[in-house]
Short mmCIF file of C-alpha atoms in Angstrom, two decimals:
data_model
loop_
_atom_site.label_atom_id
_atom_site.label_comp_id
_atom_site.label_asym_id
_atom_site.label_seq_id
_atom_site.Cartn_x
_atom_site.Cartn_y
_atom_site.Cartn_z
CA UNK A 1 -51.12 -16.04 42.69
CA UNK A 2 -49.94 -16.97 38.97
CA UNK A 3 -46.34 -16.82 38.00
CA UNK A 4 -45.21 -14.60 35.20
CA UNK A 5 -44.67 -17.45 33.02
CA UNK A 6 -48.37 -18.62 33.54
CA UNK A 7 -49.57 -15.18 32.93
CA UNK A 8 -47.81 -15.00 29.67
CA UNK A 9 -48.66 -18.47 28.46
CA UNK A 10 -52.34 -17.40 29.09
CA UNK A 11 -51.88 -14.14 26.90
CA UNK A 12 -50.49 -16.55 24.34
CA UNK A 13 -53.30 -18.85 24.51
CA UNK A 14 -55.71 -15.80 23.99
CA UNK A 15 -53.89 -15.13 20.67
CA UNK A 16 -51.23 -12.34 21.60
CA UNK A 17 -48.46 -13.97 19.34
CA UNK A 18 -46.49 -10.64 19.18
CA UNK A 19 -42.97 -12.03 19.82
CA UNK A 20 -41.79 -8.48 20.76
CA UNK A 21 -43.99 -8.08 23.64
CA UNK A 22 -42.67 -11.48 25.25
CA UNK A 23 -39.03 -10.57 24.49
CA UNK A 24 -39.33 -7.57 26.53
CA UNK A 25 -39.88 -9.76 29.54
CA UNK A 26 -36.63 -11.46 28.97
CA UNK A 27 -35.00 -7.98 28.63
CA UNK A 28 -36.46 -7.18 32.09
CA UNK A 29 -35.10 -10.52 33.33
CA UNK A 30 -38.94 -11.34 34.19
CA UNK A 31 -38.48 -14.59 32.14
CA UNK A 32 -35.50 -16.64 30.83
CA UNK A 33 -34.71 -17.36 27.17
CA UNK A 34 -35.65 -21.02 27.97
CA UNK A 35 -39.34 -19.94 29.46
CA UNK A 36 -39.55 -17.71 26.30
CA UNK A 37 -39.32 -20.76 24.14
CA UNK A 38 -41.61 -22.63 26.42
CA UNK A 39 -44.24 -20.08 26.09
CA UNK A 40 -43.75 -18.99 22.25
CA UNK A 41 -42.44 -22.21 20.93
CA UNK A 42 -39.66 -20.05 19.34
CA UNK A 43 -35.98 -19.76 20.26
CA UNK A 44 -35.09 -16.26 22.03
CA UNK A 45 -32.85 -13.88 19.66
CA UNK A 46 -32.36 -10.31 20.54
#
């Protein structure tokens, strides 16, 4: 089974670069701000 981070990295690689989409996962505590940066290459800001 893939982790949430692996799934989101896959979505990013498919071209889903809407940061709002990924920020909601930080809001749900599904990923951390550090994982957000790892996936998107962008610092997390509210």
